[in-house]
Amino acid sequence: MLDRLTDQPADKILKLMQSYKEDPRDDKLDLGVGVYKDENGNTPVMRAVKKAERRILEDQTTKAYVGLAGDPDYARTMRELVLADSVAADRVAAIATPGGTGAFRQGVDLVRLANPDATFHVSAPTWPNHVSILKTTGTPFTEYRYFDAATGEVDVDGMMADLEKVAEGDVVLLHGCCHNPTGANLTGEQWSGVAELLRERGALPFVDIAYQGFGDGLDEDAAGTRILAETQPEMLIGASCSKNFGIYRERTGILFAIGDAANTKTTQGNMNHLNRQNYSFPPDHGARVVSTILDDPELRADWQAELEEMRTTMLSLRQQLADELRQRTNSDTFDFVARHRGMFSRLGIDADKVEQMRRDHRVYMVSDSRINVAGLNEATVPQLAEAIAKTCA
Ligand code: LMR
């Protein structure tokens, strides 16, 4: 039987990780996978996470199963973090999932249970694994315009024109903040416009929020998601704790489904069922770390302070890169890097030039020219700027 299998298409982000590892050259620059790195190139365990883990290690008396939806304290603290008071708690069903990817996958499965005919509308471009999961599950999908490569900003007119055509019951996937891979984001006013349009069309918004706190701040980054939660009869949200708590390998995510309070119990039952079918009980350790931090004022303050340091570091690296590029290219072509938010920016450079930068300058970025800003530090920004200026001259 196994001889019938054929190779799966490689995920371009993971493939790049591998070729970086295999490159024996010194001074290579990894701007590929979305992992935060400090100025020494390390991805440290956050202080509050370490403290919470110590506390859990001391206090935990059992490793028995928790429940299909995961720990209720995790669901509550994450609901408050993502949604604040934008929606009544009795309208929200939630399941813990293995990472934000797990949340997205479970959300897709939930849509397929409720409405197998629904088409997903995803931004052009979006995170490649969104597309891959939709293909794997045989879910119909199409793209809406999102990124204007000429300006490096959101093509809002194109986006709105495409969303006008969304059919009732279709699902519109939106990135809550820090759009991956482009780094270009909607303003608050534009979020309100999208919310109004989706409501008119009777579409279901599905927000993937994986970088809350990496853009403009914890509340600012959730503003678009909260506008939708306030205005839509139904919506789905997949949230990840991988980046903002730095617990990538613990696989800590959550899926929220918001609807009429009268349906919450059945929705919750279906979501629990999906967990049971796919992996039974969701992972607990990362979720417990998160709720321990969010429920303890001291740990929470320390976590927020460290997250804020990460956010402002990324902002100053963005500014430094934009300045260096302005100087070296003698143009404002790359000024958008400073306006983008989150870990990523799409530079709008052709794949062959991206390859040339890898070969000649030891710079690894995704083939669509997405860079992970958090993979830079003050000392390596000039190396990148030089590579871009020389390659694109
Ligand atoms: C990324 O886009 O680099 C991250 O979300 C990591 C991943 O799993 O692709």
Tab-separated table of C-alpha atoms and ligand atoms in Angstrom:
chain	number	residue	atom	x	y	z
A	1	MET	CA	0.000	0.000	0.000
A	2	LEU	CA	2.640	2.518	0.980
A	3	ASP	CA	4.197	2.236	-2.465
A	4	ARG	CA	1.122	3.994	-3.819
A	5	LEU	CA	2.025	7.206	-2.024
A	6	THR	CA	3.583	10.032	-3.988
A	7	ASP	CA	5.569	12.961	-2.588
A	8	GLN	CA	3.568	15.833	-1.121
A	9	PRO	CA	4.351	19.354	-2.320
A	10	ALA	CA	6.954	20.885	0.011
A	11	ASP	CA	5.842	23.694	2.329
A	12	LYS	CA	8.026	26.579	1.177
A	13	ILE	CA	8.643	27.892	4.694
A	14	LEU	CA	9.710	24.515	6.063
A	15	LYS	CA	11.808	23.781	2.971
A	16	LEU	CA	13.663	27.034	3.484
A	17	MET	CA	14.301	26.144	7.159
A	18	GLN	CA	15.931	22.923	5.968
A	19	SER	CA	18.172	24.525	3.335
A	20	TYR	CA	19.283	27.138	5.875
A	21	LYS	CA	20.293	24.352	8.261
A	22	GLU	CA	22.237	22.592	5.515
A	23	ASP	CA	24.159	25.697	4.381
A	24	PRO	CA	27.699	25.421	5.845
A	25	ARG	CA	28.568	29.118	5.289
A	26	ASP	CA	29.172	31.460	8.229
A	27	ASP	CA	27.250	34.711	8.657
A	28	LYS	CA	24.139	33.346	6.986
A	29	LEU	CA	21.001	35.267	7.777
A	30	ASP	CA	17.789	33.368	8.571
A	31	LEU	CA	14.743	35.504	7.769
A	32	GLY	CA	12.514	32.511	7.025
A	33	VAL	CA	10.211	30.846	9.529
A	34	GLY	CA	8.223	33.133	11.853
A	35	VAL	CA	10.081	32.725	15.122
A	36	TYR	CA	11.122	35.699	17.270
A	37	LYS	CA	14.859	35.986	17.877
A	38	ASP	CA	16.695	38.283	20.262
A	39	GLU	CA	19.840	40.233	19.363
A	40	ASN	CA	21.927	37.091	19.867
A	41	GLY	CA	19.791	35.034	17.525
A	42	ASN	CA	18.170	33.067	20.367
A	43	THR	CA	14.476	32.427	20.937
A	44	PRO	CA	14.372	32.615	24.726
A	45	VAL	CA	11.675	31.213	26.990
A	46	MET	CA	9.852	34.313	28.246
A	47	ARG	CA	10.402	35.176	31.930
A	48	ALA	CA	6.745	34.831	32.907
A	49	VAL	CA	6.514	31.499	31.078
A	50	LYS	CA	9.455	30.126	33.080
A	51	LYS	CA	7.885	31.302	36.337
A	52	ALA	CA	4.480	29.861	35.438
A	53	GLU	CA	6.090	26.544	34.479
A	54	ARG	CA	7.914	26.385	37.828
A	55	ARG	CA	4.675	27.060	39.634
A	56	ILE	CA	2.825	24.388	37.652
A	57	LEU	CA	5.624	21.896	38.287
A	58	GLU	CA	5.353	22.500	42.035
A	59	ASP	CA	1.573	22.728	42.337
A	60	GLN	CA	0.208	20.243	39.828
A	61	THR	CA	-0.993	17.085	41.532
A	62	THR	CA	-2.329	15.135	38.553
A	63	LYS	CA	-1.924	14.690	34.845
A	64	ALA	CA	-5.377	13.153	34.420
A	65	TYR	CA	-7.482	14.293	31.449
A	66	VAL	CA	-9.030	17.736	31.722
A	67	GLY	CA	-11.928	17.773	29.248
A	68	LEU	CA	-12.521	17.730	25.511
A	69	ALA	CA	-12.686	21.515	25.262
A	70	GLY	CA	-9.569	21.951	27.408
A	71	ASP	CA	-9.267	23.890	30.648
A	72	PRO	CA	-12.151	26.373	31.165
A	73	ASP	CA	-9.715	28.879	32.730
A	74	TYR	CA	-7.729	28.880	29.493
A	75	ALA	CA	-10.891	29.508	27.444
A	76	ARG	CA	-11.962	32.330	29.776
A	77	THR	CA	-8.600	34.105	29.947
A	78	MET	CA	-8.083	33.820	26.190
A	79	ARG	CA	-11.616	35.060	25.490
A	80	GLU	CA	-10.863	38.100	27.627
A	81	LEU	CA	-7.483	38.641	25.961
A	82	VAL	CA	-8.781	38.419	22.401
A	83	LEU	CA	-12.347	39.668	22.696
A	84	ALA	CA	-12.383	41.791	25.894
A	85	ASP	CA	-16.030	42.808	26.382
A	86	SER	CA	-16.911	43.000	22.675
A	87	VAL	CA	-19.317	40.070	22.926
A	88	ALA	CA	-21.381	38.396	25.673
A	89	ALA	CA	-19.642	35.318	27.068
A	90	ASP	CA	-22.734	33.143	26.600
A	91	ARG	CA	-22.456	33.616	22.825
A	92	VAL	CA	-18.955	32.145	22.685
A	93	ALA	CA	-18.091	28.455	22.363
A	94	ALA	CA	-14.397	27.541	22.614
A	95	ILE	CA	-12.033	24.593	22.286
A	96	ALA	CA	-8.344	24.441	23.035
A	97	THR	CA	-6.390	23.245	20.012
A	98	PRO	CA	-2.820	22.264	19.172
A	99	GLY	CA	-1.607	25.708	18.070
A	100	GLY	CA	-3.241	28.222	15.776
A	101	THR	CA	-2.935	25.706	12.948
A	102	GLY	CA	-5.073	23.293	14.953
A	103	ALA	CA	-7.614	26.066	15.513
A	104	PHE	CA	-7.770	26.811	11.803
A	105	ARG	CA	-8.130	23.144	10.913
A	106	GLN	CA	-10.881	22.613	13.498
A	107	GLY	CA	-12.647	25.751	12.246
A	108	VAL	CA	-12.567	24.422	8.690
A	109	ASP	CA	-13.980	21.113	9.904
A	110	LEU	CA	-16.705	22.937	11.858
A	111	VAL	CA	-17.732	24.877	8.751
A	112	ARG	CA	-17.799	21.643	6.765
A	113	LEU	CA	-20.051	20.017	9.370
A	114	ALA	CA	-22.493	22.930	9.328
A	115	ASN	CA	-22.359	23.975	5.685
A	116	PRO	CA	-20.340	21.729	3.345
A	117	ASP	CA	-21.152	24.003	0.392
A	118	ALA	CA	-19.501	27.080	1.871
A	119	THR	CA	-16.620	28.534	-0.125
A	120	PHE	CA	-13.684	30.061	1.756
A	121	HIS	CA	-12.379	33.413	0.549
A	122	VAL	CA	-8.726	33.932	1.443
A	123	SER	CA	-6.518	36.973	0.960
A	124	ALA	CA	-4.109	36.989	-1.982
A	125	PRO	CA	-1.639	36.147	-0.618
A	126	THR	CA	-2.202	34.309	2.655
A	127	TRP	CA	-0.182	31.960	4.881
A	128	PRO	CA	0.570	28.986	2.579
A	129	ASN	CA	-0.707	26.466	5.120
A	130	HIS	CA	-4.206	28.010	4.998
A	131	VAL	CA	-4.366	27.091	1.336
A	132	SER	CA	-2.813	23.699	1.930
A	133	ILE	CA	-5.341	22.803	4.652
A	134	LEU	CA	-8.246	23.914	2.474
A	135	LYS	CA	-6.898	21.732	-0.348
A	136	THR	CA	-6.257	18.750	1.935
A	137	THR	CA	-9.811	18.886	3.288
A	138	GLY	CA	-11.307	19.352	-0.189
A	139	THR	CA	-12.845	22.663	0.890
A	140	PRO	CA	-13.768	25.004	-1.956
A	141	PHE	CA	-11.870	28.286	-1.791
A	142	THR	CA	-11.076	31.342	-3.817
A	143	GLU	CA	-8.907	34.450	-3.334
A	144	TYR	CA	-9.804	38.087	-2.774
A	145	ARG	CA	-7.378	40.865	-3.688
A	146	TYR	CA	-5.420	42.075	-0.682
A	147	PHE	CA	-1.863	43.220	-1.318
A	148	ASP	CA	-0.794	45.943	-3.699
A	149	ALA	CA	2.794	45.013	-4.554
A	150	ALA	CA	3.423	48.420	-6.127
A	151	THR	CA	2.782	50.354	-2.897
A	152	GLY	CA	3.390	47.623	-0.324
A	153	GLU	CA	-0.021	48.495	1.186
A	154	VAL	CA	-3.439	46.815	1.294
A	155	ASP	CA	-5.386	47.087	-1.968
A	156	VAL	CA	-8.521	48.124	-0.093
A	157	ASP	CA	-10.578	48.950	-3.182
A	158	GLY	CA	-9.746	45.597	-4.789
A	159	MET	CA	-10.477	43.793	-1.530
A	160	MET	CA	-13.861	45.445	-1.049
A	161	ALA	CA	-14.817	44.904	-4.702
A	162	ASP	CA	-14.045	41.179	-4.374
A	163	LEU	CA	-15.839	40.843	-1.034
A	164	GLU	CA	-18.949	42.421	-2.621
A	165	LYS	CA	-19.231	39.183	-4.585
A	166	VAL	CA	-19.146	36.834	-1.598
A	167	ALA	CA	-22.223	34.605	-1.459
A	168	GLU	CA	-24.411	34.251	1.628
A	169	GLY	CA	-22.994	31.620	3.971
A	170	ASP	CA	-19.492	31.812	2.506
A	171	VAL	CA	-16.530	32.148	4.822
A	172	VAL	CA	-14.124	35.094	4.642
A	173	LEU	CA	-10.745	34.418	6.218
A	174	LEU	CA	-9.092	37.527	7.666
A	175	HIS	CA	-5.804	37.969	9.518
A	176	GLY	CA	-6.612	39.701	12.817
A	177	CYS	CA	-3.346	41.668	12.756
A	178	CYS	CA	0.211	41.495	11.428
A	179	HIS	CA	-0.818	39.982	8.099
A	180	ASN	CA	1.263	36.961	7.150
A	181	PRO	CA	3.075	37.137	4.694
A	182	THR	CA	2.720	40.801	3.714
A	183	GLY	CA	2.859	42.838	6.960
A	184	ALA	CA	0.225	45.196	5.454
A	185	ASN	CA	-2.877	45.696	7.608
A	186	LEU	CA	-6.310	47.287	7.579
A	187	THR	CA	-6.960	50.486	9.543
A	188	GLY	CA	-9.771	50.589	12.126
A	189	GLU	CA	-12.009	52.401	9.661
A	190	GLN	CA	-11.334	49.786	7.001
A	191	TRP	CA	-12.163	47.005	9.467
A	192	SER	CA	-15.519	48.703	10.087
A	193	GLY	CA	-16.120	48.837	6.324
A	194	VAL	CA	-15.334	45.131	5.988
A	195	ALA	CA	-17.611	44.334	8.955
A	196	GLU	CA	-20.505	46.237	7.398
A	197	LEU	CA	-20.022	44.562	4.033
A	198	LEU	CA	-19.788	41.031	5.458
A	199	ARG	CA	-22.903	41.591	7.497
A	200	GLU	CA	-24.762	42.806	4.423
A	201	ARG	CA	-23.573	39.805	2.407
A	202	GLY	CA	-24.476	37.313	5.153
A	203	ALA	CA	-20.903	35.970	5.092
A	204	LEU	CA	-19.162	34.300	8.023
A	205	PRO	CA	-15.909	36.003	9.065
A	206	PHE	CA	-13.144	33.682	10.236
A	207	VAL	CA	-10.321	35.606	11.887
A	208	ASP	CA	-6.906	34.011	12.296
A	209	ILE	CA	-5.062	35.998	14.959
A	210	ALA	CA	-1.571	34.623	15.545
A	211	TYR	CA	0.441	37.739	16.407
A	212	GLN	CA	-1.587	39.692	18.966
A	213	GLY	CA	0.830	42.086	20.688
A	214	PHE	CA	3.423	42.045	17.883
A	215	GLY	CA	1.962	44.953	15.902
A	216	ASP	CA	0.625	48.038	17.696
A	217	GLY	CA	-0.143	46.538	21.126
A	218	LEU	CA	-2.368	43.866	22.663
A	219	ASP	CA	-5.664	45.776	22.464
A	220	GLU	CA	-4.819	47.625	19.255
A	221	ASP	CA	-4.035	44.349	17.480
A	222	ALA	CA	-7.365	42.834	18.532
A	223	ALA	CA	-9.395	45.896	17.502
A	224	GLY	CA	-10.481	44.536	14.104
A	225	THR	CA	-11.483	41.179	15.596
A	226	ARG	CA	-13.508	42.976	18.279
A	227	ILE	CA	-15.269	45.177	15.705
A	228	LEU	CA	-16.417	42.012	13.964
A	229	ALA	CA	-17.416	40.362	17.257
A	230	GLU	CA	-19.548	43.410	18.091
A	231	THR	CA	-21.292	43.546	14.760
A	232	GLN	CA	-21.666	40.071	13.261
A	233	PRO	CA	-24.348	37.546	14.140
A	234	GLU	CA	-21.778	34.756	13.791
A	235	MET	CA	-18.025	34.462	13.452
A	236	LEU	CA	-15.087	32.115	14.014
A	237	ILE	CA	-11.738	33.042	15.521
A	238	GLY	CA	-8.576	30.953	15.614
A	239	ALA	CA	-5.979	32.350	18.012
A	240	SER	CA	-2.409	31.238	18.613
A	241	CYS	CA	-0.199	31.651	21.690
A	242	SER	CA	2.916	30.411	19.863
A	243	LYS	CA	4.385	33.832	19.177
A	244	ASN	CA	3.082	36.206	21.847
A	245	PHE	CA	3.907	33.747	24.649
A	246	GLY	CA	6.895	32.285	22.755
A	247	ILE	CA	5.642	28.730	23.366
A	248	TYR	CA	5.859	27.545	19.768
A	249	ARG	CA	6.529	23.876	20.464
A	250	GLU	CA	3.858	23.564	23.168
A	251	ARG	CA	1.182	23.870	20.459
A	252	THR	CA	-1.204	26.236	22.210
A	253	GLY	CA	-4.157	27.630	20.305
A	254	ILE	CA	-7.886	28.103	20.640
A	255	LEU	CA	-10.919	28.158	18.369
A	256	PHE	CA	-13.835	30.442	19.267
A	257	ALA	CA	-17.246	30.235	17.608
A	258	ILE	CA	-19.566	33.178	18.235
A	259	GLY	CA	-23.272	32.860	17.480
A	260	ASP	CA	-26.731	33.195	18.941
A	261	ALA	CA	-26.658	32.313	22.657
A	262	ALA	CA	-29.425	29.770	22.008
A	263	ASN	CA	-26.990	27.771	19.814
A	264	THR	CA	-23.894	27.940	22.006
A	265	LYS	CA	-24.477	24.596	23.728
A	266	THR	CA	-24.871	22.673	20.457
A	267	THR	CA	-21.961	24.511	18.848
A	268	GLN	CA	-19.805	23.667	21.858
A	269	GLY	CA	-20.869	20.023	21.630
A	270	ASN	CA	-19.874	19.894	17.967
A	271	MET	CA	-16.513	21.487	18.680
A	272	ASN	CA	-15.842	19.020	21.498
A	273	HIS	CA	-16.797	16.234	19.084
A	274	LEU	CA	-14.268	17.521	16.540
A	275	ASN	CA	-11.527	17.487	19.171
A	276	ARG	CA	-12.523	13.933	20.111
A	277	GLN	CA	-12.423	12.792	16.493
A	278	ASN	CA	-9.100	14.366	15.653
A	279	TYR	CA	-6.985	13.890	18.769
A	280	SER	CA	-9.321	13.511	21.723
A	281	PHE	CA	-8.125	15.823	24.503
A	282	PRO	CA	-6.160	18.917	23.457
A	283	PRO	CA	-2.652	19.572	24.840
A	284	ASP	CA	-2.775	21.160	28.290
A	285	HIS	CA	0.677	22.352	29.311
A	286	GLY	CA	0.928	25.482	27.156
A	287	ALA	CA	-2.697	26.376	27.851
A	288	ARG	CA	-2.093	26.120	31.609
A	289	VAL	CA	0.993	28.322	31.316
A	290	VAL	CA	-1.076	30.931	29.487
A	291	SER	CA	-3.962	30.966	31.970
A	292	THR	CA	-1.534	30.989	34.923
A	293	ILE	CA	0.111	34.105	33.491
A	294	LEU	CA	-3.089	35.881	32.513
A	295	ASP	CA	-4.742	35.234	35.881
A	296	ASP	CA	-1.794	36.450	37.974
A	297	PRO	CA	-1.301	40.254	37.960
A	298	GLU	CA	2.459	40.038	38.579
A	299	LEU	CA	3.157	37.401	35.932
A	300	ARG	CA	0.858	39.157	33.516
A	301	ALA	CA	2.628	42.493	33.955
A	302	ASP	CA	6.001	40.852	33.406
A	303	TRP	CA	4.738	39.020	30.300
A	304	GLN	CA	3.292	42.229	28.869
A	305	ALA	CA	6.522	44.106	29.536
A	306	GLU	CA	8.604	41.480	27.753
A	307	LEU	CA	6.142	41.276	24.863
A	308	GLU	CA	6.312	45.047	24.583
A	309	GLU	CA	10.118	44.890	24.394
A	310	MET	CA	9.816	42.394	21.541
A	311	ARG	CA	7.287	44.578	19.741
A	312	THR	CA	9.295	47.773	20.010
A	313	THR	CA	12.489	45.968	18.975
A	314	MET	CA	10.756	44.843	15.779
A	315	LEU	CA	9.541	48.394	15.176
A	316	SER	CA	13.001	49.878	15.503
A	317	LEU	CA	14.491	47.166	13.247
A	318	ARG	CA	11.841	48.080	10.686
A	319	GLN	CA	12.787	51.746	10.893
A	320	GLN	CA	16.498	50.973	10.679
A	321	LEU	CA	15.964	48.761	7.618
A	322	ALA	CA	13.792	51.354	5.870
A	323	ASP	CA	16.441	54.036	6.566
A	324	GLU	CA	19.313	51.849	5.330
A	325	LEU	CA	17.388	50.952	2.192
A	326	ARG	CA	16.490	54.565	1.515
A	327	GLN	CA	20.142	55.478	1.748
A	328	ARG	CA	21.489	52.597	-0.313
A	329	THR	CA	18.850	52.610	-3.058
A	330	ASN	CA	18.506	56.377	-3.061
A	331	SER	CA	14.722	55.955	-3.203
A	332	ASP	CA	11.680	55.585	-0.979
A	333	THR	CA	10.671	52.265	-2.614
A	334	PHE	CA	11.036	50.303	0.610
A	335	ASP	CA	9.623	52.868	3.056
A	336	PHE	CA	6.628	50.573	3.534
A	337	VAL	CA	8.837	48.302	5.671
A	338	ALA	CA	8.563	50.869	8.474
A	339	ARG	CA	4.793	51.115	8.072
A	340	HIS	CA	4.193	47.360	8.096
A	341	ARG	CA	3.465	45.635	11.390
A	342	GLY	CA	4.313	42.290	12.954
A	343	MET	CA	7.087	39.871	12.124
A	344	PHE	CA	6.754	39.908	8.376
A	345	SER	CA	7.096	42.168	5.392
A	346	ARG	CA	6.775	41.162	1.797
A	347	LEU	CA	9.408	43.083	-0.116
A	348	GLY	CA	7.970	42.560	-3.592
A	349	ILE	CA	11.204	41.121	-5.024
A	350	ASP	CA	11.147	38.432	-7.757
A	351	ALA	CA	11.903	34.831	-6.790
A	352	ASP	CA	15.071	34.699	-8.910
A	353	LYS	CA	16.470	37.722	-7.050
A	354	VAL	CA	15.506	36.127	-3.737
A	355	GLU	CA	17.495	33.090	-4.839
A	356	GLN	CA	20.402	35.304	-5.869
A	357	MET	CA	20.425	36.890	-2.399
A	358	ARG	CA	20.609	33.448	-0.858
A	359	ARG	CA	23.441	32.401	-3.146
A	360	ASP	CA	25.527	35.571	-3.150
A	361	HIS	CA	24.684	37.218	0.174
A	362	ARG	CA	23.741	34.303	2.448
A	363	VAL	CA	20.319	35.847	3.060
A	364	TYR	CA	17.431	33.408	3.494
A	365	MET	CA	13.955	34.786	2.887
A	366	VAL	CA	10.839	32.971	1.645
A	367	SER	CA	10.677	32.761	-2.185
A	368	ASP	CA	7.780	35.251	-2.274
A	369	SER	CA	10.240	37.765	-0.686
A	370	ARG	CA	8.716	37.593	2.809
A	371	ILE	CA	11.252	38.503	5.483
A	372	ASN	CA	10.972	37.791	9.188
A	373	VAL	CA	11.980	41.118	10.704
A	374	ALA	CA	12.518	39.433	14.068
A	375	GLY	CA	15.305	37.383	12.468
A	376	LEU	CA	17.348	40.597	12.158
A	377	ASN	CA	19.334	42.583	14.696
A	378	GLU	CA	20.985	45.990	14.573
A	379	ALA	CA	24.202	44.462	13.285
A	380	THR	CA	22.617	42.373	10.504
A	381	VAL	CA	20.229	44.997	9.096
A	382	PRO	CA	23.068	46.509	6.975
A	383	GLN	CA	23.876	43.040	5.561
A	384	LEU	CA	20.274	42.667	4.394
A	385	ALA	CA	20.059	46.227	3.075
A	386	GLU	CA	23.283	45.723	1.162
A	387	ALA	CA	22.042	42.435	-0.319
A	388	ILE	CA	18.756	44.018	-1.423
A	389	ALA	CA	20.419	47.141	-2.856
A	390	LYS	CA	23.053	45.155	-4.773
A	391	THR	CA	20.609	42.548	-6.064
A	392	CYS	CA	17.831	44.897	-7.044
A	393	ALA	CA	20.006	47.696	-8.459
B	1	LMR	C1	5.334	31.218	9.594
B	1	LMR	O1	4.509	31.656	8.801
B	1	LMR	O2	6.560	31.258	9.396
B	1	LMR	C2	4.866	30.633	10.897
B	1	LMR	O3	3.488	30.745	10.998
B	1	LMR	C3	5.366	29.277	11.125
B	1	LMR	C4	4.742	28.240	10.247
B	1	LMR	O4	4.310	27.223	10.799
B	1	LMR	O5	4.686	28.399	9.006
